[in-house]
PDB file of C-alpha atoms in Angstrom:
ATOM      1  CA  MET M   1     -23.931 -64.136  28.942  1.00 40.00           C
ATOM      2  CA  LEU M   2     -25.014 -68.235  27.940  1.00 52.00           C
ATOM      3  CA  ALA M   3     -21.347 -68.281  25.890  1.00 45.00           C
ATOM      4  CA  ARG M   4     -19.441 -67.064  28.954  1.00 39.00           C
ATOM      5  CA  SER M   5     -21.263 -69.105  31.535  1.00 41.00           C
ATOM      6  CA  LEU M   6     -20.177 -72.073  29.504  1.00 44.00           C
ATOM      7  CA  VAL M   7     -16.862 -70.682  29.375  1.00 41.00           C
ATOM      8  CA  LEU M   8     -16.653 -70.407  32.817  1.00 38.00           C
ATOM      9  CA  VAL M   9     -17.379 -74.602  33.350  1.00 42.00           C
ATOM     10  CA  ALA M  10     -15.891 -75.659  30.246  1.00 42.00           C
ATOM     11  CA  ALA M  11     -13.006 -74.210  32.750  1.00 38.00           C
ATOM     12  CA  LEU M  12     -13.345 -77.007  35.092  1.00 39.00           C
ATOM     13  CA  LEU M  13     -13.724 -79.632  32.620  1.00 42.00           C
ATOM     14  CA  GLY M  14      -9.797 -80.220  32.542  1.00 37.00           C
ATOM     15  CA  SER M  15      -9.592 -81.037  36.376  1.00 34.00           C
ATOM     16  CA  SER M  16      -9.894 -83.969  38.162  1.00 31.00           C
ATOM     17  CA  VAL M  17     -12.988 -84.180  39.102  1.00 34.00           C
ATOM     18  CA  VAL M  18     -15.156 -84.385  36.158  1.00 50.00           C
ATOM     19  CA  MET M  19     -11.767 -85.714  33.919  1.00 54.00           C
ATOM     20  CA  PRO M  20     -13.545 -89.054  31.505  1.00 62.00           C
ATOM     21  CA  ARG M  21     -12.095 -92.666  33.291  1.00 61.00           C
ATOM     22  CA  ILE M  22     -11.656 -95.922  31.681  1.00 62.00           C
ATOM     23  CA  ALA M  23     -15.426 -97.115  32.132  1.00 59.00           C
ATOM     24  CA  HIS M  24     -16.776-100.876  31.591  1.00 58.00           C
ATOM     25  CA  ALA M  25     -19.958-101.121  29.891  1.00 54.00           C
ATOM     26  CA  ASP M  26     -21.456-103.315  32.910  1.00 56.00           C
ATOM     27  CA  ASP M  27     -22.292-100.326  35.006  1.00 69.00           C
ATOM     28  CA  LYS M  28     -21.478 -97.593  32.330  1.00 83.00           C
ATOM     29  CA  PRO M  29     -23.631 -97.774  29.375  1.00 87.00           C
ATOM     30  CA  TRP M  30     -21.950 -94.951  27.452  1.00 87.00           C
ATOM     31  CA  ALA M  31     -18.999 -96.832  27.380  1.00 87.00           C
ATOM     32  CA  GLN M  32     -20.926-100.350  25.360  1.00 87.00           C
ATOM     33  CA  GLY M  33     -18.871-101.391  22.973  1.00 88.00           C
ATOM     34  CA  VAL M  34     -15.980 -99.560  23.387  1.00 89.00           C
ATOM     35  CA  SER M  35     -13.181-101.128  23.973  1.00 90.00           C
ATOM     36  CA  ALA M  36     -10.205 -99.651  26.553  1.00 89.00           C
ATOM     37  CA  GLU M  37      -7.438 -98.980  24.046  1.00 93.00           C
ATOM     38  CA  LYS M  38     -10.362 -96.495  22.213  1.00 93.00           C
ATOM     39  CA  GLN M  39     -11.378 -95.123  25.734  1.00 91.00           C
ATOM     40  CA  LYS M  40      -7.618 -94.367  26.108  1.00 93.00           C
ATOM     41  CA  LYS M  41      -7.070 -92.841  22.760  1.00 94.00           C
ATOM     42  CA  ALA M  42     -10.110 -90.249  23.551  1.00 93.00           C
ATOM     43  CA  LEU M  43      -8.978 -89.513  27.355  1.00 93.00           C
ATOM     44  CA  ALA M  44      -5.319 -88.684  25.035  1.00 95.00           C
ATOM     45  CA  LEU M  45      -7.107 -86.328  22.877  1.00 95.00           C
ATOM     46  CA  TYR M  46     -10.139 -84.881  25.030  1.00 95.00           C
ATOM     47  CA  ARG M  47      -6.532 -83.876  27.326  1.00 94.00           C
ATOM     48  CA  GLU M  48      -5.256 -82.472  24.064  1.00 95.00           C
ATOM     49  CA  GLY M  49      -8.385 -80.704  23.045  1.00 95.00           C
ATOM     50  CA  ASN M  50      -8.183 -79.358  27.030  1.00 94.00           C
ATOM     51  CA  SER M  51      -5.206 -77.355  27.365  1.00 94.00           C
ATOM     52  CA  PHE M  52      -6.643 -75.625  23.662  1.00 95.00           C
ATOM     53  CA  PHE M  53      -9.472 -74.637  25.654  1.00 93.00           C
ATOM     54  CA  GLN M  54      -7.769 -73.296  28.503  1.00 92.00           C
ATOM     55  CA  GLN M  55      -6.061 -70.938  26.082  1.00 94.00           C
ATOM     56  CA  ALA M  56      -9.639 -69.879  24.237  1.00 92.00           C
ATOM     57  CA  GLN M  57      -8.818 -71.666  20.981  1.00 94.00           C
ATOM     58  CA  TYR M  58     -11.962 -73.359  20.435  1.00 95.00           C
ATOM     59  CA  LYS M  59     -11.517 -74.292  16.901  1.00 95.00           C
ATOM     60  CA  GLU M  60      -8.791 -76.213  18.121  1.00 95.00           C
ATOM     61  CA  ALA M  61     -10.329 -77.577  21.442  1.00 96.00           C
ATOM     62  CA  LEU M  62     -13.201 -78.621  18.695  1.00 96.00           C
ATOM     63  CA  ALA M  63     -11.015 -80.505  16.351  1.00 96.00           C
ATOM     64  CA  LYS M  64      -9.701 -82.408  19.756  1.00 95.00           C
ATOM     65  CA  TYR M  65     -12.813 -83.288  20.912  1.00 96.00           C
ATOM     66  CA  GLU M  66     -14.316 -84.290  17.275  1.00 95.00           C
ATOM     67  CA  LEU M  67     -11.521 -87.042  17.087  1.00 96.00           C
ATOM     68  CA  ALA M  68     -12.192 -88.173  20.664  1.00 95.00           C
ATOM     69  CA  LEU M  69     -15.288 -88.683  20.002  1.00 95.00           C
ATOM     70  CA  ALA M  70     -14.575 -90.890  17.046  1.00 95.00           C
ATOM     71  CA  GLU M  71     -13.089 -92.534  19.531  1.00 94.00           C
ATOM     72  CA  TRP M  72     -15.496 -92.740  22.719  1.00 93.00           C
ATOM     73  CA  ASP M  73     -18.800 -90.828  22.256  1.00 93.00           C
ATOM     74  CA  HIS M  74     -18.440 -90.095  25.756  1.00 93.00           C
ATOM     75  CA  PRO M  75     -20.544 -87.441  27.361  1.00 94.00           C
ATOM     76  CA  LEU M  76     -18.370 -85.183  28.865  1.00 93.00           C
ATOM     77  CA  VAL M  77     -16.142 -85.114  25.745  1.00 94.00           C
ATOM     78  CA  ARG M  78     -19.555 -83.945  23.387  1.00 95.00           C
ATOM     79  CA  TYR M  79     -20.301 -81.069  26.302  1.00 94.00           C
ATOM     80  CA  ASN M  80     -16.643 -79.758  26.185  1.00 93.00           C
ATOM     81  CA  ALA M  81     -17.344 -79.901  22.524  1.00 95.00           C
ATOM     82  CA  ALA M  82     -20.919 -77.991  22.792  1.00 94.00           C
ATOM     83  CA  VAL M  83     -19.358 -75.187  24.483  1.00 91.00           C
ATOM     84  CA  CYS M  84     -16.450 -74.555  21.937  1.00 94.00           C
ATOM     85  CA  LEU M  85     -19.372 -74.405  19.401  1.00 94.00           C
ATOM     86  CA  ILE M  86     -21.468 -71.921  20.833  1.00 92.00           C
ATOM     87  CA  ASN M  87     -18.453 -69.197  21.275  1.00 92.00           C
ATOM     88  CA  LEU M  88     -17.918 -70.009  17.528  1.00 94.00           C
ATOM     89  CA  ASP M  89     -21.344 -69.334  17.079  1.00 92.00           C
ATOM     90  CA  ARG M  90     -22.896 -72.362  15.844  1.00 92.00           C
ATOM     91  CA  LEU M  91     -25.934 -72.436  18.294  1.00 92.00           C
ATOM     92  CA  PRO M  92     -27.893 -75.326  16.193  1.00 91.00           C
ATOM     93  CA  ALA M  93     -24.907 -78.016  16.242  1.00 92.00           C
ATOM     94  CA  ALA M  94     -24.168 -77.204  20.024  1.00 93.00           C
ATOM     95  CA  TRP M  95     -27.837 -77.685  20.736  1.00 92.00           C
ATOM     96  CA  ASP M  96     -27.537 -81.077  19.367  1.00 92.00           C
ATOM     97  CA  ASP M  97     -23.926 -82.355  21.476  1.00 94.00           C
ATOM     98  CA  LEU M  98     -25.995 -81.048  24.240  1.00 94.00           C
ATOM     99  CA  GLU M  99     -29.264 -83.451  23.926  1.00 93.00           C
ATOM    100  CA  ALA M 100     -25.949 -86.144  23.483  1.00 93.00           C
ATOM    101  CA  ALA M 101     -24.227 -85.123  27.072  1.00 93.00           C
ATOM    102  CA  VAL M 102     -27.767 -85.801  28.835  1.00 94.00           C
ATOM    103  CA  ARG M 103     -28.627 -88.709  27.259  1.00 93.00           C
ATOM    104  CA  PHE M 104     -27.710 -90.837  29.739  1.00 92.00           C
ATOM    105  CA  GLY M 105     -28.638 -88.668  32.452  1.00 92.00           C
ATOM    106  CA  ASP M 106     -26.334 -86.615  35.318  1.00 91.00           C
ATOM    107  CA  ALA M 107     -23.933 -90.416  36.303  1.00 90.00           C
ATOM    108  CA  PRO M 108     -21.471 -89.713  33.148  1.00 90.00           C
ATOM    109  CA  LEU M 109     -21.557 -85.670  33.879  1.00 89.00           C
ATOM    110  CA  GLY M 110     -23.030 -85.349  37.998  1.00 89.00           C
ATOM    111  CA  LYS M 111     -25.318 -83.597  39.147  1.00 91.00           C
ATOM    112  CA  GLU M 112     -23.872 -80.045  38.782  1.00 90.00           C
ATOM    113  CA  LEU M 113     -22.957 -80.310  35.615  1.00 87.00           C
ATOM    114  CA  PHE M 114     -25.683 -82.233  34.437  1.00 91.00           C
ATOM    115  CA  ASP M 115     -28.371 -79.117  35.513  1.00 90.00           C
ATOM    116  CA  GLU M 116     -25.842 -76.330  33.692  1.00 89.00           C
ATOM    117  CA  ALA M 117     -26.043 -78.759  30.805  1.00 91.00           C
ATOM    118  CA  ARG M 118     -30.233 -78.432  31.777  1.00 90.00           C
ATOM    119  CA  ARG M 119     -30.301 -75.061  31.975  1.00 89.00           C
ATOM    120  CA  TYR M 120     -28.021 -74.297  29.269  1.00 83.00           C
ATOM    121  CA  GLN M 121     -30.004 -76.484  27.167  1.00 89.00           C
ATOM    122  CA  ARG M 122     -33.339 -74.069  27.840  1.00 89.00           C
ATOM    123  CA  GLN M 123     -30.947 -71.224  26.881  1.00 89.00           C
ATOM    124  CA  LEU M 124     -30.095 -72.417  23.580  1.00 88.00           C
ATOM    125  CA  ALA M 125     -34.118 -73.732  23.119  1.00 86.00           C
ATOM    126  CA  ALA M 126     -34.725 -70.017  23.101  1.00 87.00           C
ATOM    127  CA  ASP M 127     -32.110 -68.787  20.790  1.00 88.00           C
ATOM    128  CA  THR M 128     -32.734 -71.058  18.258  1.00 88.00           C
ATOM    129  CA  GLY M 129     -35.547 -73.000  16.482  1.00 84.00           C
ATOM    130  CA  THR M 130     -36.770 -76.256  14.224  1.00 86.00           C
ATOM    131  CA  LEU M 131     -37.878 -75.553  11.229  1.00 88.00           C
ATOM    132  CA  GLU M 132     -39.491 -78.628   9.019  1.00 88.00           C
ATOM    133  CA  ILE M 133     -39.106 -79.114   4.883  1.00 91.00           C
ATOM    134  CA  THR M 134     -41.752 -80.935   2.867  1.00 91.00           C
ATOM    135  CA  CYS M 135     -41.184 -81.478  -0.502  1.00 88.00           C
ATOM    136  CA  ASN M 136     -43.398 -83.150  -2.573  1.00 86.00           C
ATOM    137  CA  VAL M 137     -41.740 -83.052  -5.979  1.00 86.00           C
ATOM    138  CA  PRO M 138     -39.394 -86.716  -6.210  1.00 88.00           C
ATOM    139  CA  GLY M 139     -35.529 -86.022  -7.554  1.00 86.00           C
ATOM    140  CA  ALA M 140     -35.791 -82.138  -6.378  1.00 87.00           C
ATOM    141  CA  ASP M 141     -32.944 -82.073  -4.516  1.00 90.00           C
ATOM    142  CA  VAL M 142     -32.690 -79.523  -1.407  1.00 92.00           C
ATOM    143  CA  GLN M 143     -30.352 -76.936   0.354  1.00 89.00           C
ATOM    144  CA  LEU M 144     -30.646 -74.849   3.560  1.00 91.00           C
ATOM    145  CA  ASP M 145     -27.886 -72.160   3.569  1.00 89.00           C
ATOM    146  CA  GLY M 146     -26.187 -73.952   0.737  1.00 89.00           C
ATOM    147  CA  ALA M 147     -26.175 -77.340   2.140  1.00 90.00           C
ATOM    148  CA  PRO M 148     -27.377 -79.882   0.908  1.00 92.00           C
ATOM    149  CA  VAL M 149     -30.511 -81.040   3.598  1.00 87.00           C
ATOM    150  CA  MET M 150     -32.618 -84.185   1.178  1.00 89.00           C
ATOM    151  CA  THR M 151     -34.218 -85.342  -2.128  1.00 90.00           C
ATOM    152  CA  GLY M 152     -37.880 -85.517  -2.650  1.00 83.00           C
ATOM    153  CA  PRO M 153     -39.942 -86.512  -1.746  1.00 88.00           C
ATOM    154  CA  GLY M 154     -39.515 -86.170   1.940  1.00 89.00           C
ATOM    155  CA  LYS M 155     -39.120 -83.963   4.891  1.00 90.00           C
ATOM    156  CA  VAL M 156     -36.450 -83.148   7.282  1.00 89.00           C
ATOM    157  CA  THR M 157     -36.582 -80.909  10.876  1.00 90.00           C
ATOM    158  CA  LYS M 158     -33.706 -78.971  11.355  1.00 87.00           C
ATOM    159  CA  ARG M 159     -32.991 -77.349  13.937  1.00 87.00           C
ATOM    160  CA  LEU M 160     -31.706 -72.920  13.565  1.00 89.00           C
ATOM    161  CA  ALA M 161     -30.316 -69.915  14.603  1.00 88.00           C
ATOM    162  CA  LYS M 162     -32.643 -67.030  15.380  1.00 86.00           C
ATOM    163  CA  GLY M 163     -32.688 -64.751  11.722  1.00 86.00           C
ATOM    164  CA  THR M 164     -33.304 -65.733   7.798  1.00 91.00           C
ATOM    165  CA  HIS M 165     -32.435 -68.164   6.090  1.00 91.00           C
ATOM    166  CA  ARG M 166     -32.719 -69.917   2.493  1.00 91.00           C
ATOM    167  CA  ILE M 167     -33.890 -72.370   1.340  1.00 91.00           C
ATOM    168  CA  VAL M 168     -32.786 -73.403  -2.335  1.00 91.00           C
ATOM    169  CA  THR M 169     -34.503 -76.166  -4.309  1.00 90.00           C
ATOM    170  CA  THR M 170     -33.852 -77.525  -8.051  1.00 88.00           C
ATOM    171  CA  LYS M 171     -34.916 -80.402  -9.876  1.00 84.00           C
ATOM    172  CA  GLU M 172     -33.363 -80.092 -13.885  1.00 82.00           C
ATOM    173  CA  PRO M 173     -33.867 -80.181 -16.206  1.00 81.00           C
ATOM    174  CA  ASP M 174     -37.586 -80.093 -15.804  1.00 79.00           C
ATOM    175  CA  TYR M 175     -38.392 -77.096 -12.889  1.00 83.00           C
ATOM    176  CA  VAL M 176     -37.706 -73.940 -12.385  1.00 85.00           C
ATOM    177  CA  THR M 177     -34.663 -73.354  -9.743  1.00 86.00           C
ATOM    178  CA  GLY M 178     -37.138 -72.471  -6.370  1.00 83.00           C
ATOM    179  CA  THR M 179     -35.638 -69.744  -4.104  1.00 87.00           C
ATOM    180  CA  GLN M 180     -37.274 -69.330  -0.368  1.00 85.00           C
ATOM    181  CA  SER M 181     -36.157 -67.047   2.318  1.00 87.00           C
ATOM    182  CA  VAL M 182     -37.428 -68.650   6.272  1.00 87.00           C
ATOM    183  CA  GLN M 183     -37.432 -66.602   9.140  1.00 88.00           C
ATOM    184  CA  ILE M 184     -36.425 -67.854  12.104  1.00 88.00           C
ATOM    185  CA  GLU M 185     -38.474 -66.973  15.215  1.00 83.00           C
ATOM    186  CA  GLY M 186     -36.446 -68.667  18.556  1.00 77.00           C
ATOM    187  CA  GLY M 187     -38.731 -70.908  21.046  1.00 77.00           C
ATOM    188  CA  ARG M 188     -41.285 -72.616  18.501  1.00 80.00           C
ATOM    189  CA  PRO M 189     -41.503 -74.975  15.878  1.00 85.00           C
ATOM    190  CA  GLN M 190     -42.399 -73.563  12.089  1.00 84.00           C
ATOM    191  CA  SER M 191     -42.825 -75.823   8.881  1.00 85.00           C
ATOM    192  CA  THR M 192     -42.487 -75.149   5.155  1.00 83.00           C
ATOM    193  CA  THR M 193     -43.768 -77.067   2.420  1.00 83.00           C
ATOM    194  CA  ILE M 194     -41.634 -76.656  -0.965  1.00 78.00           C
ATOM    195  CA  ALA M 195     -43.047 -75.322  -4.234  1.00 73.00           C
ATOM    196  CA  LEU M 196     -41.442 -75.883  -7.502  1.00 78.00           C
ATOM    197  CA  ALA M 197     -42.706 -74.128 -10.974  1.00 79.00           C
ATOM    198  CA  LYS M 198     -42.534 -76.857 -14.048  1.00 78.00           C
ATOM    199  CA  ARG M 199     -40.272 -74.856 -16.303  1.00 74.00           C
ATOM    200  CA  GLU M 200     -41.523 -74.021 -19.619  1.00 68.00           C
ATOM    201  CA  VAL M 201     -41.108 -75.764 -22.806  1.00 58.00           C
ATOM    202  CA  THR M 202     -40.487 -73.749 -25.307  1.00 60.00           C
ATOM    203  CA  ARG M 203     -41.231 -75.320 -28.435  1.00 60.00           C
ATOM    204  CA  VAL M 204     -39.696 -73.714 -31.979  1.00 61.00           C
ATOM    205  CA  VAL M 205     -42.039 -74.925 -34.751  1.00 63.00           C
ATOM    206  CA  GLU M 206     -40.026 -74.525 -38.358  1.00 68.00           C
ATOM    207  CA  ARG M 207     -42.520 -73.515 -40.716  1.00 72.00           C
ATOM    208  CA  THR M 208     -42.233 -73.202 -44.839  1.00 75.00           C
ATOM    209  CA  GLN M 209     -44.359 -71.711 -47.211  1.00 76.00           C
ATOM    210  CA  LEU M 210     -44.008 -70.962 -51.736  1.00 75.00           C
ATOM    211  CA  GLU M 211     -43.344 -67.114 -52.414  1.00 80.00           C
ATOM    212  CA  ARG M 212     -43.244 -65.555 -56.173  1.00 80.00           C
ATOM    213  CA  ARG M 213     -40.788 -62.469 -56.955  1.00 79.00           C
ATOM    214  CA  TRP M 214     -43.510 -60.472 -58.208  1.00 78.00           C
ATOM    215  CA  SER M 215     -47.342 -61.195 -58.202  1.00 81.00           C
ATOM    216  CA  PRO M 216     -48.153 -63.656 -60.688  1.00 81.00           C
ATOM    217  CA  TRP M 217     -50.139 -61.455 -63.174  1.00 82.00           C
ATOM    218  CA  LYS M 218     -47.074 -59.103 -63.318  1.00 82.00           C
ATOM    219  CA  PRO M 219     -44.795 -60.827 -65.556  1.00 81.00           C
ATOM    220  CA  TYR M 220     -47.947 -61.628 -68.359  1.00 85.00           C
ATOM    221  CA  ALA M 221     -48.625 -57.923 -68.077  1.00 88.00           C
ATOM    222  CA  VAL M 222     -44.644 -57.358 -69.653  1.00 86.00           C
ATOM    223  CA  ILE M 223     -45.836 -59.826 -72.205  1.00 88.00           C
ATOM    224  CA  GLY M 224     -48.707 -58.612 -72.516  1.00 90.00           C
ATOM    225  CA  GLY M 225     -47.384 -54.688 -73.497  1.00 89.00           C
ATOM    226  CA  GLY M 226     -44.784 -56.108 -75.557  1.00 82.00           C
ATOM    227  CA  ALA M 227     -47.260 -57.588 -77.451  1.00 90.00           C
ATOM    228  CA  ALA M 228     -49.602 -54.565 -78.352  1.00 90.00           C
ATOM    229  CA  VAL M 229     -46.193 -52.279 -78.830  1.00 87.00           C
ATOM    230  CA  ALA M 230     -45.766 -55.586 -81.450  1.00 84.00           C
ATOM    231  CA  GLY M 231     -48.808 -55.282 -82.699  1.00 89.00           C
ATOM    232  CA  VAL M 232     -48.557 -51.197 -83.215  1.00 89.00           C
ATOM    233  CA  GLY M 233     -45.223 -51.632 -85.080  1.00 78.00           C
ATOM    234  CA  GLY M 234     -47.148 -54.086 -87.467  1.00 88.00           C
ATOM    235  CA  VAL M 235     -49.445 -51.410 -88.100  1.00 89.00           C
ATOM    236  CA  MET M 236     -47.409 -48.866 -88.488  1.00 83.00           C
ATOM    237  CA  MET M 237     -45.661 -51.273 -90.935  1.00 83.00           C
ATOM    238  CA  LEU M 238     -48.426 -51.906 -93.231  1.00 87.00           C
ATOM    239  CA  LEU M 239     -49.312 -48.090 -93.779  1.00 86.00           C
ATOM    240  CA  ALA M 240     -45.730 -47.364 -94.500  1.00 80.00           C
ATOM    241  CA  ARG M 241     -46.294 -50.437 -97.003  1.00 84.00           C
ATOM    242  CA  SER M 242     -49.533 -49.006 -97.954  1.00 84.00           C
ATOM    243  CA  GLN M 243     -47.986 -44.827 -98.727  1.00 79.00           C
ATOM    244  CA  PHE M 244     -44.685 -46.844 -99.868  1.00 75.00           C
ATOM    245  CA  SER M 245     -46.610 -48.020-102.743  1.00 81.00           C
ATOM    246  CA  THR M 246     -48.711 -45.229-103.840  1.00 80.00           C
ATOM    247  CA  PHE M 247     -45.067 -43.243-104.315  1.00 74.00           C
ATOM    248  CA  ASP M 248     -44.476 -45.978-106.397  1.00 76.00           C
ATOM    249  CA  ASP M 249     -47.383 -45.959-108.368  1.00 75.00           C
ATOM    250  CA  PHE M 250     -46.411 -42.480-108.802  1.00 70.00           C
ATOM    251  CA  SER M 251     -42.644 -42.727-109.694  1.00 72.00           C
ATOM    252  CA  THR M 252     -43.751 -45.558-112.690  1.00 79.00           C
ATOM    253  CA  SER M 253     -45.570 -43.578-114.044  1.00 72.00           C
ATOM    254  CA  CYS M 254     -43.175 -40.531-114.943  1.00 73.00           C
ATOM    255  CA  GLY M 255     -40.928 -43.848-115.696  1.00 66.00           C
ATOM    256  CA  GLY M 256     -38.496 -43.760-113.095  1.00 63.00           C
ATOM    257  CA  GLN M 257     -38.009 -39.871-114.153  1.00 67.00           C
ATOM    258  CA  CYS M 258     -40.232 -37.694-111.799  1.00 68.00           C
ATOM    259  CA  SER M 259     -38.860 -34.195-110.868  1.00 66.00           C
ATOM    260  CA  LYS M 260     -40.164 -31.772-108.662  1.00 67.00           C
ATOM    261  CA  GLY M 261     -41.549 -29.763-110.390  1.00 63.00           C
ATOM    262  CA  ASP M 262     -43.742 -32.505-112.314  1.00 67.00           C
ATOM    263  CA  PRO M 263     -47.591 -32.576-111.553  1.00 68.00           C
ATOM    264  CA  GLY M 264     -48.598 -35.100-108.355  1.00 70.00           C
ATOM    265  CA  TYR M 265     -45.150 -34.931-107.658  1.00 72.00           C
ATOM    266  CA  ASP M 266     -45.299 -33.003-104.036  1.00 73.00           C
ATOM    267  CA  ALA M 267     -48.344 -35.270-103.661  1.00 76.00           C
ATOM    268  CA  ALA M 268     -46.762 -38.402-104.011  1.00 72.00           C
ATOM    269  CA  LYS M 269     -43.609 -36.797-101.774  1.00 72.00           C
ATOM    270  CA  LYS M 270     -45.659 -36.263 -98.632  1.00 77.00           C
ATOM    271  CA  HIS M 271     -46.821 -40.117 -99.435  1.00 75.00           C
ATOM    272  CA  TYR M 272     -43.178 -41.166 -99.027  1.00 78.00           C
ATOM    273  CA  ASP M 273     -42.015 -39.138 -96.459  1.00 84.00           C
ATOM    274  CA  ARG M 274     -44.979 -40.760 -94.527  1.00 82.00           C
ATOM    275  CA  GLY M 275     -43.949 -43.749 -95.252  1.00 78.00           C
ATOM    276  CA  TYR M 276     -40.968 -43.451 -94.707  1.00 80.00           C
ATOM    277  CA  LEU M 277     -41.687 -42.128 -90.323  1.00 88.00           C
ATOM    278  CA  GLU M 278     -44.261 -44.830 -90.418  1.00 79.00           C
ATOM    279  CA  ARG M 279     -41.548 -47.035 -90.853  1.00 86.00           C
ATOM    280  CA  GLY M 280     -39.185 -45.871 -88.786  1.00 89.00           C
ATOM    281  CA  ILE M 281     -42.234 -45.764 -86.085  1.00 91.00           C
ATOM    282  CA  GLY M 282     -42.971 -49.504 -86.724  1.00 78.00           C
ATOM    283  CA  THR M 283     -39.204 -50.284 -86.679  1.00 91.00           C
ATOM    284  CA  GLY M 284     -39.021 -49.480 -83.311  1.00 90.00           C
ATOM    285  CA  ALA M 285     -42.115 -50.679 -82.102  1.00 83.00           C
ATOM    286  CA  LEU M 286     -41.330 -54.321 -83.077  1.00 84.00           C
ATOM    287  CA  VAL M 287     -37.734 -54.062 -81.379  1.00 90.00           C
ATOM    288  CA  VAL M 288     -39.662 -52.432 -78.341  1.00 91.00           C
ATOM    289  CA  GLY M 289     -42.352 -54.872 -78.183  1.00 80.00           C
ATOM    290  CA  GLY M 290     -40.434 -58.152 -78.994  1.00 88.00           C
ATOM    291  CA  ALA M 291     -37.539 -57.428 -76.436  1.00 91.00           C
ATOM    292  CA  ALA M 292     -40.979 -57.073 -74.070  1.00 84.00           C
ATOM    293  CA  VAL M 293     -42.411 -60.579 -74.878  1.00 85.00           C
ATOM    294  CA  ALA M 294     -38.816 -62.158 -74.239  1.00 91.00           C
ATOM    295  CA  THR M 295     -38.966 -59.985 -71.044  1.00 90.00           C
ATOM    296  CA  GLY M 296     -41.833 -61.243 -69.805  1.00 78.00           C
ATOM    297  CA  ILE M 297     -41.813 -64.426 -71.123  1.00 91.00           C
ATOM    298  CA  VAL M 298     -38.329 -64.514 -69.350  1.00 87.00           C
ATOM    299  CA  LEU M 299     -40.524 -63.220 -65.462  1.00 83.00           C
ATOM    300  CA  VAL M 300     -42.281 -65.756 -66.102  1.00 82.00           C
ATOM    301  CA  PHE M 301     -39.981 -68.449 -65.043  1.00 79.00           C
ATOM    302  CA  MET M 302     -38.517 -66.638 -62.862  1.00 83.00           C
ATOM    303  CA  ASN M 303     -41.168 -65.769 -60.938  1.00 77.00           C
ATOM    304  CA  GLN M 304     -42.072 -69.760 -60.349  1.00 83.00           C
ATOM    305  CA  PRO M 305     -43.755 -70.723 -56.428  1.00 81.00           C
ATOM    306  CA  ARG M 306     -40.187 -71.218 -54.749  1.00 79.00           C
ATOM    307  CA  GLU M 307     -40.299 -72.629 -50.896  1.00 74.00           C
ATOM    308  CA  VAL M 308     -38.452 -70.365 -48.392  1.00 72.00           C
ATOM    309  CA  GLN M 309     -38.732 -70.404 -44.900  1.00 70.00           C
ATOM    310  CA  VAL M 310     -40.200 -68.199 -42.393  1.00 66.00           C
ATOM    311  CA  ALA M 311     -39.750 -66.861 -39.183  1.00 66.00           C
ATOM    312  CA  PRO M 312     -40.180 -70.105 -36.116  1.00 64.00           C
ATOM    313  CA  THR M 313     -43.217 -70.086 -34.083  1.00 58.00           C
ATOM    314  CA  VAL M 314     -42.480 -70.378 -30.161  1.00 51.00           C
ATOM    315  CA  GLU M 315     -44.942 -71.859 -28.743  1.00 50.00           C
ATOM    316  CA  HIS M 316     -45.404 -71.749 -24.928  1.00 47.00           C
ATOM    317  CA  PRO M 317     -48.018 -74.848 -23.261  1.00 43.00           C
ATOM    318  CA  GLY M 318     -47.759 -72.682 -20.026  1.00 37.00           C
ATOM    319  CA  VAL M 319     -46.551 -72.959 -16.312  1.00 34.00           C
ATOM    320  CA  ALA M 320     -48.063 -75.689 -13.560  1.00 35.00           C
ATOM    321  CA  ILE M 321     -47.025 -75.030 -10.110  1.00 33.00           C
ATOM    322  CA  LEU M 322     -46.726 -77.766  -7.592  1.00 38.00           C
ATOM    323  CA  GLY M 323     -46.561 -77.932  -3.991  1.00 36.00           C
ATOM    324  CA  ARG M 324     -47.652 -74.895  -1.709  1.00 34.00           C
ATOM    325  CA  PHE M 325     -45.749 -72.726   0.877  1.00 30.00           C
TER     326      PHE M 325
END
């Protein structure tokens, strides 16, 4: 209903009755500081805008009105621009133009059109609401519905259409991006204060520690075990020498020509066989024990403590909240 009524009123703006004319600043303050040349340019653009408007080409008409306003901020051009904005569903911007249209009273618009503008303002007031945004975080950038509105600290008031609107606040790199949805209810002022969470500072602490390949006792256990085996081998070699010495004594007693049938031969032969076995065991034990001792010595050197990097420690100092909703 609001847009249709405004269209009917704005259709009258093409007539000569409401057409702006060259004005003098002494009796028309809306012409203050505007040269006759600028006024002529504005009037020409205004007429072009009206031609688009009459064909319901509101976007094109608005573009012409905005160019006209750049030359001469006339209340009647403001009113026409507000009509286009309403038809384009840009109600907050239409509110701003309506306020500018009535700022000089009814003189530039005429009594009837001025009263219409007031009635439409009241309707727009019910279809929109104001939102006061406060940000106390220095350097924080605040966006409203994707458009920047301020950098904190500060406060700004915006008129918005009824419905849900989105506030996004950023401050890199110290704060987490804040997102807030606000439901605007028509006809009443609302306010909100930006809240930002300080970004968690994650610190990675690199650490090293001394580490061995094996437990310190293991290489020495290998050395000790090898020494013990070698010791057994040495004992077996001594026992084998004793057995061979007994056999040699028997061989000497028979002039080295002992035979199987000689008295004491069988007993002497047992000493020889036993000595041979003990020598074999002793030799093997000495070889194995010596190798184990050598291996243990190598392992001792290999098992020296060395510095290795361990998994880093991640430290989180926590989160600090600034501001309030």
